[in-house]
Each structure stands twice: as C-alpha cells, then as structure tokens.
Amino acid sequence: MAAARNLSNMTLAHEIAVNENFQLKQEALPENSLASRVKHIVHQAFWDVLESELNAEPPEYEHAIKLFEEIREILLSFLTPGGNRLRNQICEVLDTDLIRQQAEHSAVDIQGLANYVITTMGKLCAPVRDDDIRELKATSNIVEVLRQIFHVLDLMKMDMVNFTIRSLRPHLQRQLVDYERTKFQEILEETPSALDQTTEWIKESVNEELLSLSETALTPGAENSSKPSLSPTLVLNNSYLKLLHWDYQKKELPETLMTDGARLQELTEKLNQLKIIACLSLITNNMVGALTEGLPELANRLKRISAVLLEGMNKETFNLKEVLNSIGVQTCVEVNKALVERDLSILNAEAQANLIGQFSSIEEEDNPIWSLIDKRIQLYMKSLLCLPSPQKCMPPVPGGLAVIQQELEVLGSQYANIVNLNKQVYGPFYANILRKLLFGEEAMGKADASSSN
C-alpha cells in the first residue's frame, strides 16, 4: 500500500510537471446508463422533497438550513488565509443557529440568504463562471436556485483545484528530478522487484550489442573483453529506441517509464502514421516524380489526403490495407488532374494499378520501402539522443523524409525531452543495472561499498 501510494503521488507530480495541459475534470456518467438514471432519480427526489417542505404550511426549513450550512463550508474553503473579513461576514450571515431561531419565528428570508450566497460566489469565482452567476441571479424558483448553486459550486471547486495545479507546476518542475528519484527509491525499498521489467529491457539491448560485437569479430581476443568495451550510453539509447516499436497493448513497459507510458504510446502511434505518409510519398516520387516535378502543391495535397484517411489507424477496427488502396486511388485521381492541367497524358491503367498495388503492399511484413523509411527515422531519433539537452538545433533529416520533416522534428523533440528527463531521474538506477549486467555482481559489491563509504 505504501508503494502504491508513492507511485500514485509520483505519477501525479510527473503529469502536472511535464503536461502543460493537465487539469482535472468532473467525471460525467455515461448518458442513459443505469448509474446516471439512478443519480438523476435520487437527486430529483431530494429536490422534490425540499420543494414540498418549503411550500408546506407552515414551511419546514430544516433541510434548507443544512444546505446553507454546507454552502457556508464550501465558501469558506475557497478563502485564502488572509481573507478574514469575508470569512467573518460569511460566518455571520450564514450562522445556522441564528437561521434556525429565525425559522422558529417564521422570520427567515431564504431568498435573501440565497442572494447573498450568489453575490459571494460572484466575488470568489473565476471569470469563466460569470455567465453561470448571471443565470443564478435570473432564476426565481428558490429550489432551482439552491440546486444550481451547488452545481456552480462544484464547478468552482474544480476551478480552484486546477488553479492550484497551475500554481504548483513551476515549483514541481524545479523539484521534479529529486522528488521522483526519492519516491522511486522508496518504492524500491518497499518492493524489491520494482526494477525487474527495467532490467530485462536493458538486458535485451546489452545482449544485442554483445551479439553485434561478436559478429564483427574485431580481434581474436574480443570475446573476453567484449562486455567492458560496451558503451553504457549506447546500450541505454538503444533501449530507448526500442520504445518506438513497443507493443503498448500487449507488452508491459519498464517500471521507470510508467509515468510516460501514455505519451510514448501516442508518440509512437503518430510516428507510425508519419512513416506510412513518407512511404507513400517515396513510392509516388519514384513512379511519377518525373511527370509531377515542380508541383509542390500536389505533394502537399497528397500528404493532407493521406493524413486524413490514416486518422485512427491504431484502432483495432481500422483496415489499413483498404485505406491504403483508397489512398492509391485518390492519388491517381490527383496526379491525373495535375497532368491534365499541364497538358500531359494521364497515367495509363497499368501504371495506376502498379501505384495502387505498391501502396497496398506497404502493410506487408518486411516491405522494403517501409524498412528503409523505418531505418532512416530510427537513425534520426538516435541522432537526437546524442545531442546535448536541451537541443539547440535539430539534426539534419535523412533523405526521403522531407515530406514529414516538420512533424518529425516536433515528435523528435518531444521524444528527446521524455528520454532526457527520464535519464536525469533514473540515471543512478540505470547505472547500477548496467554495472551489474556488464561487470557482474563483484563490481556491484564494490560500487555499493564505495557509495556507502
């Protein structure tokens, strides 16, 4: 439970710090769901009872007084420590003991209390709630007024929470590395297996690098010294590159990357879409580039068509082959239109069928065009990881990727930011894992003794 609590706190702090758009929202129940219907019935019953009590002869005010007591506590929770004057005023006007005495003598002014609450809410709310306050003032039915007061107060609570989050963000950003590292260390102490997935993730890259070294057979004695000759930075960067081919639906992420899982998945999905667009552009240029040379607008139009049709390509129900075929047909239409405008012959049926066929084959395993584009994007991302942080300038984009250069640079920058922050936070943990994998338990013992000394 302690580890789960630490993980929850760490995840929330990380999200607030790195996601500028992060904010809490009220959870809305699905429309027409059983929970939604039950909630509506129960709430409606409560307000119907309140209305019948207030309309009775003589009126029954006890439920209404309890509502004002709750409203008073909510209003007080919005005040800053220095708001003593308003605090005293709220406590004086919404003094439930006094209101009960007034009710006993039929001298309580429920509408007047509601108007005071609305006026106070107007002083405390964010500008975005001004329209809600105006609607409250225009409502004449006292039960509906009280009902809407609670609705607007709920919105104000969420506004206050999100304001606090925005206020905390600069402080969290300054303290994030130390905070996350400390929290993860606490998790590790509570749960010793908290680095098992991370160790396997890095070990996979170590084994791949060792295999690569043994295959090159640099020297006859390379086998004995291969482990120490590995670059920890290279191993770690290759581990990060694996995240761009990760199966986020079936494969569990390393523990040290859990807080960025959603961002990495979204980035990978966008990158896969860009890969396909680059493949389509390369095929088109190879087949009809000579005919359409000097028509940049055509390339942009084809790119927009592809991007629109590929939206949602990561959903299970998405039929990629069918969409690629549709893109091929649409590309032929656009190319023929451009050729006609230049008084040139349109593509014959064989050329069109060939183009559509090559488009459709992109989804096939080991497709050479896909493999080529994938390797070039991997090379670009790898070059980003070798740059100092933060990046002062972007590395050159490899050939064949010019059509997606702008989008690739944006994704590349996001990817590098995630990786660099992750290295800062979890660097010491990675160092221990790499030391153990590369140099064995003996070196780990020496390192631990050295650090304790």
Short mmCIF file of C-alpha atoms in Angstrom, two decimals:
data_model
loop_
_atom_site.label_atom_id
_atom_site.label_comp_id
_atom_site.label_asym_id
_atom_site.label_seq_id
_atom_site.Cartn_x
_atom_site.Cartn_y
_atom_site.Cartn_z
CA MET A 1 0.00 0.00 0.00
CA ALA A 2 2.88 2.36 0.79
CA ALA A 3 4.48 1.59 -2.58
CA ALA A 4 1.16 2.13 -4.39
CA ARG A 5 0.68 5.45 -2.60
CA ASN A 6 4.19 6.59 -3.55
CA LEU A 7 3.62 5.54 -7.16
CA SER A 8 0.32 7.43 -7.27
CA ASN A 9 1.89 10.60 -5.87
CA MET A 10 4.89 10.32 -8.18
CA THR A 11 2.70 9.78 -11.24
CA LEU A 12 0.50 12.78 -10.41
CA ALA A 13 3.50 15.06 -9.77
CA HIS A 14 5.13 13.93 -13.03
CA GLU A 15 1.96 14.57 -15.03
CA ILE A 16 1.47 18.03 -13.56
CA ALA A 17 5.10 18.98 -14.25
CA VAL A 18 5.50 17.70 -17.82
CA ASN A 19 1.97 18.15 -19.19
CA GLU A 20 1.15 21.85 -19.55
CA ASN A 21 -2.45 20.97 -20.45
CA PHE A 22 -3.04 18.71 -17.47
CA GLN A 23 -6.16 19.56 -15.48
CA LEU A 24 -8.79 17.72 -13.51
CA LYS A 25 -12.31 17.44 -14.91
CA GLN A 26 -15.58 16.41 -13.39
CA GLU A 27 -16.36 12.80 -14.16
CA ALA A 28 -19.58 12.62 -16.12
CA LEU A 29 -21.58 9.41 -16.00
CA PRO A 30 -22.44 7.89 -19.41
CA GLU A 31 -25.74 9.19 -20.69
CA ASN A 32 -28.67 6.77 -20.24
CA SER A 33 -26.52 4.46 -18.11
CA LEU A 34 -28.02 2.82 -15.02
CA ALA A 35 -25.79 4.87 -12.69
CA SER A 36 -26.81 8.09 -14.47
CA ARG A 37 -30.52 7.27 -14.20
CA VAL A 38 -30.27 6.30 -10.53
CA LYS A 39 -28.38 9.51 -9.75
CA HIS A 40 -30.97 11.62 -11.56
CA ILE A 41 -33.89 9.91 -9.77
CA VAL A 42 -32.32 10.23 -6.31
CA HIS A 43 -31.36 13.89 -6.83
CA GLN A 44 -34.76 14.75 -8.25
CA ALA A 45 -36.44 13.08 -5.27
CA PHE A 46 -34.31 15.11 -2.87
CA TRP A 47 -35.18 18.44 -4.51
CA ASP A 48 -38.87 17.50 -4.79
CA VAL A 49 -38.95 16.82 -1.03
CA LEU A 50 -37.23 20.14 -0.35
CA GLU A 51 -39.77 21.98 -2.52
CA SER A 52 -42.70 20.34 -0.76
CA GLU A 53 -41.23 21.26 2.64
CA LEU A 54 -40.74 24.91 1.70
CA ASN A 55 -44.27 25.11 0.23
CA ALA A 56 -45.89 23.49 3.28
CA GLU A 57 -47.97 25.46 5.79
CA PRO A 58 -46.10 26.28 7.91
CA PRO A 59 -42.85 25.84 5.89
CA GLU A 60 -40.29 23.30 7.10
CA TYR A 61 -36.78 24.81 6.88
CA GLU A 62 -34.51 22.17 8.44
CA HIS A 63 -33.28 20.65 5.16
CA ALA A 64 -32.75 24.10 3.65
CA ILE A 65 -30.75 25.19 6.73
CA LYS A 66 -28.49 22.13 6.37
CA LEU A 67 -27.91 23.07 2.73
CA PHE A 68 -26.87 26.59 3.74
CA GLU A 69 -24.55 25.09 6.35
CA GLU A 70 -22.88 23.01 3.64
CA ILE A 71 -22.72 26.02 1.30
CA ARG A 72 -21.04 28.04 4.08
CA GLU A 73 -18.29 25.42 4.50
CA ILE A 74 -17.68 25.30 0.75
CA LEU A 75 -17.42 29.09 0.50
CA LEU A 76 -15.00 29.17 3.44
CA SER A 77 -12.81 26.55 1.72
CA PHE A 78 -12.29 28.98 -1.18
CA LEU A 79 -10.82 31.72 1.03
CA THR A 80 -7.11 32.40 1.35
CA PRO A 81 -5.55 32.57 4.83
CA GLY A 82 -5.71 36.38 4.74
CA GLY A 83 -9.42 36.66 3.90
CA ASN A 84 -10.57 37.21 7.49
CA ARG A 85 -13.05 39.99 6.74
CA LEU A 86 -15.02 37.94 4.22
CA ARG A 87 -14.68 34.85 6.41
CA ASN A 88 -16.30 36.67 9.35
CA GLN A 89 -19.04 38.03 7.11
CA ILE A 90 -19.89 34.58 5.69
CA CYS A 91 -19.98 33.04 9.17
CA GLU A 92 -22.19 35.88 10.42
CA VAL A 93 -24.73 35.81 7.57
CA LEU A 94 -24.86 32.01 7.30
CA ASP A 95 -24.97 31.41 11.05
CA THR A 96 -27.17 28.29 11.12
CA ASP A 97 -28.07 28.70 14.79
CA LEU A 98 -29.40 32.19 14.06
CA ILE A 99 -31.21 30.96 10.93
CA ARG A 100 -32.93 28.22 13.00
CA GLN A 101 -34.09 30.79 15.53
CA GLN A 102 -35.47 32.92 12.71
CA ALA A 103 -37.20 29.86 11.24
CA GLU A 104 -38.89 29.11 14.55
CA HIS A 105 -40.43 32.60 14.44
CA SER A 106 -41.20 32.41 10.70
CA ALA A 107 -38.79 35.29 10.10
CA VAL A 108 -36.17 33.55 7.92
CA ASP A 109 -35.51 35.00 4.45
CA ILE A 110 -34.39 32.02 2.34
CA GLN A 111 -34.35 34.07 -0.87
CA GLY A 112 -32.24 36.76 0.79
CA LEU A 113 -29.73 34.17 2.01
CA ALA A 114 -29.56 32.67 -1.48
CA ASN A 115 -28.93 36.13 -2.99
CA TYR A 116 -26.09 36.71 -0.52
CA VAL A 117 -24.56 33.35 -1.43
CA ILE A 118 -24.78 34.16 -5.15
CA THR A 119 -23.18 37.59 -4.63
CA THR A 120 -20.35 36.00 -2.59
CA MET A 121 -19.83 33.33 -5.24
CA GLY A 122 -19.51 36.11 -7.82
CA LYS A 123 -16.66 37.63 -5.78
CA LEU A 124 -14.84 34.31 -5.42
CA CYS A 125 -15.36 32.62 -8.80
CA ALA A 126 -13.11 32.70 -11.85
CA PRO A 127 -14.18 34.96 -14.77
CA VAL A 128 -15.22 31.86 -16.71
CA ARG A 129 -18.11 31.41 -14.22
CA ASP A 130 -19.56 34.93 -14.65
CA ASP A 131 -22.28 33.67 -17.02
CA ASP A 132 -23.28 30.98 -14.53
CA ILE A 133 -23.60 33.62 -11.78
CA ARG A 134 -25.79 35.78 -14.04
CA GLU A 135 -28.07 32.79 -14.71
CA LEU A 136 -28.34 32.17 -10.97
CA LYS A 137 -29.40 35.76 -10.37
CA ALA A 138 -32.06 35.48 -13.08
CA THR A 139 -33.62 32.30 -11.57
CA SER A 140 -36.69 32.96 -9.44
CA ASN A 141 -37.58 29.49 -8.13
CA ILE A 142 -35.78 29.12 -4.78
CA VAL A 143 -35.38 25.32 -5.05
CA GLU A 144 -33.91 25.61 -8.53
CA VAL A 145 -31.63 28.40 -7.26
CA LEU A 146 -30.28 26.16 -4.49
CA ARG A 147 -29.86 23.29 -6.92
CA GLN A 148 -27.89 25.42 -9.37
CA ILE A 149 -25.84 26.97 -6.55
CA PHE A 150 -24.48 23.52 -5.73
CA HIS A 151 -23.80 22.84 -9.41
CA VAL A 152 -21.82 26.07 -9.81
CA LEU A 153 -20.00 25.45 -6.51
CA ASP A 154 -18.86 22.07 -7.87
CA LEU A 155 -17.51 23.85 -10.95
CA MET A 156 -15.77 26.41 -8.73
CA LYS A 157 -14.16 23.61 -6.71
CA MET A 158 -12.69 22.20 -9.92
CA ASP A 159 -11.54 25.67 -10.97
CA MET A 160 -9.79 26.06 -7.62
CA VAL A 161 -8.09 22.67 -7.93
CA ASN A 162 -6.84 23.46 -11.44
CA PHE A 163 -5.66 26.91 -10.33
CA THR A 164 -3.67 25.23 -7.55
CA ILE A 165 -2.19 22.80 -10.09
CA ARG A 166 -1.08 25.69 -12.32
CA SER A 167 0.44 27.44 -9.31
CA LEU A 168 2.30 24.30 -8.26
CA ARG A 169 3.65 23.48 -11.73
CA PRO A 170 6.73 25.80 -11.74
CA HIS A 171 7.74 24.55 -8.28
CA LEU A 172 7.25 20.92 -9.28
CA GLN A 173 9.23 21.41 -12.47
CA ARG A 174 12.19 22.68 -10.44
CA GLN A 175 11.99 19.84 -7.93
CA LEU A 176 10.77 17.03 -10.19
CA VAL A 177 14.04 15.12 -10.68
CA ASP A 178 14.87 14.88 -6.98
CA TYR A 179 11.25 14.24 -6.00
CA GLU A 180 10.69 11.40 -8.49
CA ARG A 181 14.02 9.80 -7.71
CA THR A 182 13.32 9.89 -3.96
CA LYS A 183 9.82 8.49 -4.40
CA PHE A 184 11.02 5.70 -6.66
CA GLN A 185 13.74 4.80 -4.16
CA GLU A 186 11.01 4.48 -1.52
CA ILE A 187 9.02 2.25 -3.88
CA LEU A 188 12.11 0.12 -4.48
CA GLU A 189 12.65 -0.30 -0.75
CA GLU A 190 9.04 -1.40 -0.30
CA THR A 191 9.01 -3.56 -3.44
CA PRO A 192 12.47 -5.00 -4.32
CA SER A 193 11.13 -6.36 -7.63
CA ALA A 194 10.22 -2.85 -8.86
CA LEU A 195 13.08 -2.87 -11.39
CA ASP A 196 12.59 -6.35 -12.89
CA GLN A 197 10.98 -5.14 -16.15
CA THR A 198 13.52 -2.34 -16.45
CA THR A 199 16.40 -4.80 -16.01
CA GLU A 200 15.01 -7.07 -18.75
CA TRP A 201 14.53 -4.07 -21.04
CA ILE A 202 18.18 -3.00 -20.66
CA LYS A 203 19.46 -6.59 -20.72
CA GLU A 204 17.90 -7.09 -24.14
CA SER A 205 19.92 -4.18 -25.53
CA VAL A 206 23.09 -5.42 -23.83
CA ASN A 207 22.70 -8.85 -25.43
CA GLU A 208 22.05 -7.31 -28.84
CA GLU A 209 25.17 -5.17 -28.58
CA LEU A 210 27.25 -8.16 -27.44
CA LEU A 211 25.97 -10.18 -30.38
CA SER A 212 26.83 -7.33 -32.71
CA LEU A 213 30.37 -7.19 -31.30
CA SER A 214 30.88 -10.93 -31.59
CA GLU A 215 29.67 -10.90 -35.20
CA THR A 216 32.13 -8.18 -36.18
CA ALA A 217 34.97 -10.19 -34.58
CA LEU A 218 37.21 -7.17 -34.32
CA THR A 219 40.14 -9.07 -32.74
CA PRO A 220 40.84 -12.67 -31.75
CA GLY A 221 40.62 -11.73 -28.07
CA ALA A 222 37.44 -9.67 -28.41
CA GLU A 223 35.29 -12.33 -26.75
CA ASN A 224 36.90 -11.94 -23.32
CA SER A 225 36.81 -8.18 -23.32
CA SER A 226 33.51 -7.60 -25.12
CA LYS A 227 31.48 -6.69 -22.05
CA PRO A 228 33.72 -3.91 -20.76
CA SER A 229 34.04 -2.49 -24.29
CA LEU A 230 30.31 -1.80 -24.46
CA SER A 231 29.26 1.81 -24.12
CA PRO A 232 26.58 2.15 -21.39
CA THR A 233 25.26 5.27 -23.13
CA LEU A 234 24.91 3.38 -26.41
CA VAL A 235 23.15 0.49 -24.68
CA LEU A 236 20.74 2.84 -22.91
CA ASN A 237 20.00 4.85 -26.05
CA ASN A 238 19.25 1.64 -27.96
CA SER A 239 16.89 0.65 -25.16
CA TYR A 240 15.06 3.95 -25.55
CA LEU A 241 14.83 3.43 -29.32
CA LYS A 242 13.02 0.14 -28.70
CA LEU A 243 10.15 2.15 -27.24
CA LEU A 244 9.37 3.40 -30.75
CA HIS A 245 8.47 -0.18 -31.76
CA TRP A 246 6.85 -1.16 -28.46
CA ASP A 247 3.57 -3.08 -28.43
CA TYR A 248 1.83 -0.97 -25.81
CA GLN A 249 -1.29 -3.17 -25.83
CA LYS A 250 0.44 -6.46 -25.06
CA LYS A 251 3.86 -5.68 -23.60
CA GLU A 252 4.44 -4.19 -20.19
CA LEU A 253 6.57 -1.04 -20.04
CA PRO A 254 9.70 -0.80 -17.87
CA GLU A 255 8.77 0.45 -14.40
CA THR A 256 10.88 3.60 -14.83
CA LEU A 257 8.80 4.66 -17.85
CA MET A 258 5.33 4.04 -16.47
CA THR A 259 4.70 7.75 -15.86
CA ASP A 260 5.32 8.50 -19.55
CA GLY A 261 3.55 5.44 -20.96
CA ALA A 262 0.58 7.32 -22.46
CA ARG A 263 2.84 9.97 -24.01
CA LEU A 264 5.18 7.36 -25.52
CA GLN A 265 2.25 5.38 -26.93
CA GLU A 266 0.70 8.47 -28.52
CA LEU A 267 4.09 9.49 -29.93
CA THR A 268 4.67 6.01 -31.40
CA GLU A 269 1.22 5.99 -33.00
CA LYS A 270 1.81 9.38 -34.61
CA LEU A 271 5.24 8.24 -35.78
CA ASN A 272 3.74 5.14 -37.46
CA GLN A 273 1.35 7.39 -39.35
CA LEU A 274 4.24 9.59 -40.49
CA LYS A 275 6.16 6.50 -41.64
CA ILE A 276 3.31 5.50 -43.91
CA ILE A 277 2.99 9.03 -45.32
CA ALA A 278 6.74 9.05 -46.05
CA CYS A 279 6.46 5.63 -47.73
CA LEU A 280 3.56 6.78 -49.90
CA SER A 281 5.45 9.93 -50.89
CA LEU A 282 8.59 7.95 -51.78
CA ILE A 283 6.63 5.50 -53.95
CA THR A 284 4.81 8.34 -55.69
CA ASN A 285 8.05 10.21 -56.39
CA ASN A 286 9.73 7.07 -57.73
CA MET A 287 6.85 6.28 -60.08
CA VAL A 288 5.56 9.67 -61.27
CA GLY A 289 8.08 12.15 -59.85
CA ALA A 290 9.44 13.00 -63.27
CA LEU A 291 5.95 13.87 -64.50
CA THR A 292 4.94 15.95 -61.47
CA GLU A 293 8.25 17.69 -60.85
CA GLY A 294 7.85 21.33 -59.88
CA LEU A 295 4.40 20.88 -58.34
CA PRO A 296 4.93 21.30 -54.57
CA GLU A 297 1.22 21.95 -54.03
CA LEU A 298 0.42 18.48 -55.39
CA ALA A 299 2.76 16.86 -52.85
CA ASN A 300 1.15 18.84 -50.02
CA ARG A 301 -2.34 17.92 -51.22
CA LEU A 302 -1.45 14.22 -51.37
CA LYS A 303 0.06 14.44 -47.90
CA ARG A 304 -3.14 16.01 -46.50
CA ILE A 305 -5.30 13.34 -48.14
CA SER A 306 -3.13 10.57 -46.69
CA ALA A 307 -3.12 12.12 -43.20
CA VAL A 308 -6.92 12.43 -43.15
CA LEU A 309 -7.54 8.87 -44.34
CA LEU A 310 -4.98 7.45 -41.90
CA GLU A 311 -6.62 9.03 -38.86
CA GLY A 312 -7.36 6.38 -36.26
CA MET A 313 -5.07 3.83 -37.89
CA ASN A 314 -4.10 2.41 -34.49
CA LYS A 315 -7.63 1.24 -33.69
CA GLU A 316 -8.23 -2.49 -33.90
CA THR A 317 -11.14 -1.99 -36.31
CA PHE A 318 -9.01 0.04 -38.74
CA ASN A 319 -8.50 -1.73 -42.09
CA LEU A 320 -5.09 -0.45 -43.19
CA LYS A 321 -4.96 -2.36 -46.48
CA GLU A 322 -8.34 -0.99 -47.55
CA VAL A 323 -7.33 2.57 -46.61
CA LEU A 324 -4.00 2.28 -48.45
CA ASN A 325 -5.92 1.15 -51.52
CA SER A 326 -8.24 4.18 -51.19
CA ILE A 327 -5.24 6.50 -50.86
CA GLY A 328 -3.77 4.93 -54.00
CA VAL A 329 -6.98 5.56 -55.95
CA GLN A 330 -7.19 9.14 -54.71
CA THR A 331 -3.51 9.71 -55.53
CA CYS A 332 -4.08 8.56 -59.11
CA VAL A 333 -7.01 10.98 -59.40
CA GLU A 334 -4.93 13.92 -58.12
CA VAL A 335 -1.91 13.06 -60.25
CA ASN A 336 -4.04 12.73 -63.39
CA LYS A 337 -5.70 16.06 -62.62
CA ALA A 338 -2.27 17.71 -62.34
CA LEU A 339 -1.10 16.09 -65.57
CA VAL A 340 -4.18 17.32 -67.46
CA GLU A 341 -3.56 20.86 -66.18
CA ARG A 342 -0.05 20.65 -67.71
CA ASP A 343 -1.43 19.25 -70.99
CA LEU A 344 0.24 15.88 -70.39
CA SER A 345 -1.15 12.38 -70.84
CA ILE A 346 -2.73 10.82 -67.77
CA LEU A 347 -1.40 7.63 -66.21
CA ASN A 348 -2.46 4.51 -68.08
CA ALA A 349 -4.39 1.73 -66.34
CA GLU A 350 -1.25 -0.39 -65.80
CA ALA A 351 0.65 2.46 -64.11
CA GLN A 352 -2.31 3.26 -61.89
CA ALA A 353 -2.72 -0.39 -60.89
CA ASN A 354 1.01 -0.61 -60.16
CA LEU A 355 0.90 2.51 -57.96
CA ILE A 356 -2.14 1.31 -56.03
CA GLY A 357 -0.57 -2.13 -55.63
CA GLN A 358 2.65 -0.71 -54.21
CA PHE A 359 0.65 1.44 -51.79
CA SER A 360 -1.31 -1.59 -50.58
CA SER A 361 1.87 -3.65 -50.10
CA ILE A 362 3.28 -1.24 -47.50
CA GLU A 363 1.49 -3.10 -44.72
CA GLU A 364 3.16 -6.40 -45.66
CA GLU A 365 5.89 -7.72 -43.38
CA ASP A 366 9.46 -6.85 -44.45
CA ASN A 367 8.25 -4.43 -47.10
CA PRO A 368 11.50 -2.84 -48.41
CA ILE A 369 10.11 0.71 -48.59
CA TRP A 370 8.75 0.50 -45.04
CA SER A 371 12.04 -0.97 -43.78
CA LEU A 372 14.03 1.79 -45.45
CA ILE A 373 11.89 4.62 -44.02
CA ASP A 374 11.84 2.97 -40.60
CA LYS A 375 15.65 2.70 -40.51
CA ARG A 376 16.05 6.35 -41.50
CA ILE A 377 13.61 7.51 -38.82
CA GLN A 378 15.43 5.35 -36.26
CA LEU A 379 18.71 6.94 -37.37
CA TYR A 380 17.20 10.41 -36.95
CA MET A 381 15.84 9.63 -33.49
CA LYS A 382 19.17 8.10 -32.48
CA SER A 383 21.00 11.25 -33.57
CA LEU A 384 18.60 13.28 -31.38
CA LEU A 385 19.55 11.24 -28.32
CA CYS A 386 23.22 12.02 -28.91
CA LEU A 387 22.65 15.77 -28.79
CA PRO A 388 23.18 17.75 -25.57
CA SER A 389 19.99 18.63 -23.69
CA PRO A 390 18.21 20.89 -24.40
CA GLN A 391 18.60 20.71 -28.18
CA LYS A 392 19.86 24.00 -29.59
CA CYS A 393 19.38 22.83 -33.16
CA MET A 394 17.79 19.82 -34.79
CA PRO A 395 19.96 17.31 -36.70
CA PRO A 396 19.52 17.07 -40.48
CA VAL A 397 16.66 14.90 -41.63
CA PRO A 398 17.75 11.84 -43.69
CA GLY A 399 16.78 11.60 -47.34
CA GLY A 400 13.24 10.57 -48.16
CA LEU A 401 11.80 12.20 -45.05
CA ALA A 402 11.49 15.78 -46.30
CA VAL A 403 7.73 15.43 -46.71
CA ILE A 404 7.32 14.79 -42.97
CA GLN A 405 10.24 16.94 -41.74
CA GLN A 406 8.16 19.46 -39.79
CA GLU A 407 6.08 16.84 -37.99
CA LEU A 408 9.11 14.60 -37.43
CA GLU A 409 11.05 17.41 -35.77
CA VAL A 410 8.14 18.11 -33.41
CA LEU A 411 7.80 14.44 -32.44
CA GLY A 412 11.56 14.08 -32.21
CA SER A 413 11.79 16.99 -29.82
CA GLN A 414 9.01 15.54 -27.64
CA TYR A 415 10.70 12.13 -27.65
CA ALA A 416 14.09 13.59 -26.72
CA ASN A 417 12.54 15.60 -23.88
CA ILE A 418 10.91 12.47 -22.44
CA VAL A 419 14.15 10.50 -22.71
CA ASN A 420 16.39 13.23 -21.27
CA LEU A 421 14.13 13.79 -18.26
CA ASN A 422 13.92 10.04 -17.71
CA LYS A 423 17.72 9.79 -17.76
CA GLN A 424 18.03 12.59 -15.21
CA VAL A 425 15.56 10.95 -12.84
CA TYR A 426 16.51 7.31 -13.16
CA GLY A 427 20.17 7.61 -14.20
CA PRO A 428 21.52 6.19 -10.89
CA PHE A 429 19.20 3.18 -11.13
CA TYR A 430 20.23 2.53 -14.74
CA ALA A 431 23.89 2.85 -13.78
CA ASN A 432 23.51 0.12 -11.16
CA ILE A 433 21.69 -2.17 -13.61
CA LEU A 434 24.31 -1.62 -16.33
CA ARG A 435 27.14 -2.14 -13.86
CA LYS A 436 25.64 -5.43 -12.83
CA LEU A 437 24.95 -6.59 -16.40
CA LEU A 438 28.31 -5.50 -17.83
CA PHE A 439 30.67 -6.24 -14.97
CA GLY A 440 28.82 -8.73 -12.79
CA GLU A 441 27.96 -8.93 -9.09
CA GLU A 442 31.53 -8.31 -7.93
CA ALA A 443 31.59 -4.83 -9.41
CA MET A 444 28.18 -4.14 -7.87
CA GLY A 445 29.51 -5.02 -4.44
CA LYS A 446 32.48 -2.72 -4.90
CA ALA A 447 30.22 0.07 -6.13
CA ASP A 448 27.90 -0.31 -3.14
CA ALA A 449 30.83 -0.29 -0.73
CA SER A 450 32.27 2.78 -2.43
CA SER A 451 28.96 4.65 -2.30
CA SER A 452 28.45 3.77 1.37
CA ASN A 453 31.97 4.96 2.17
#
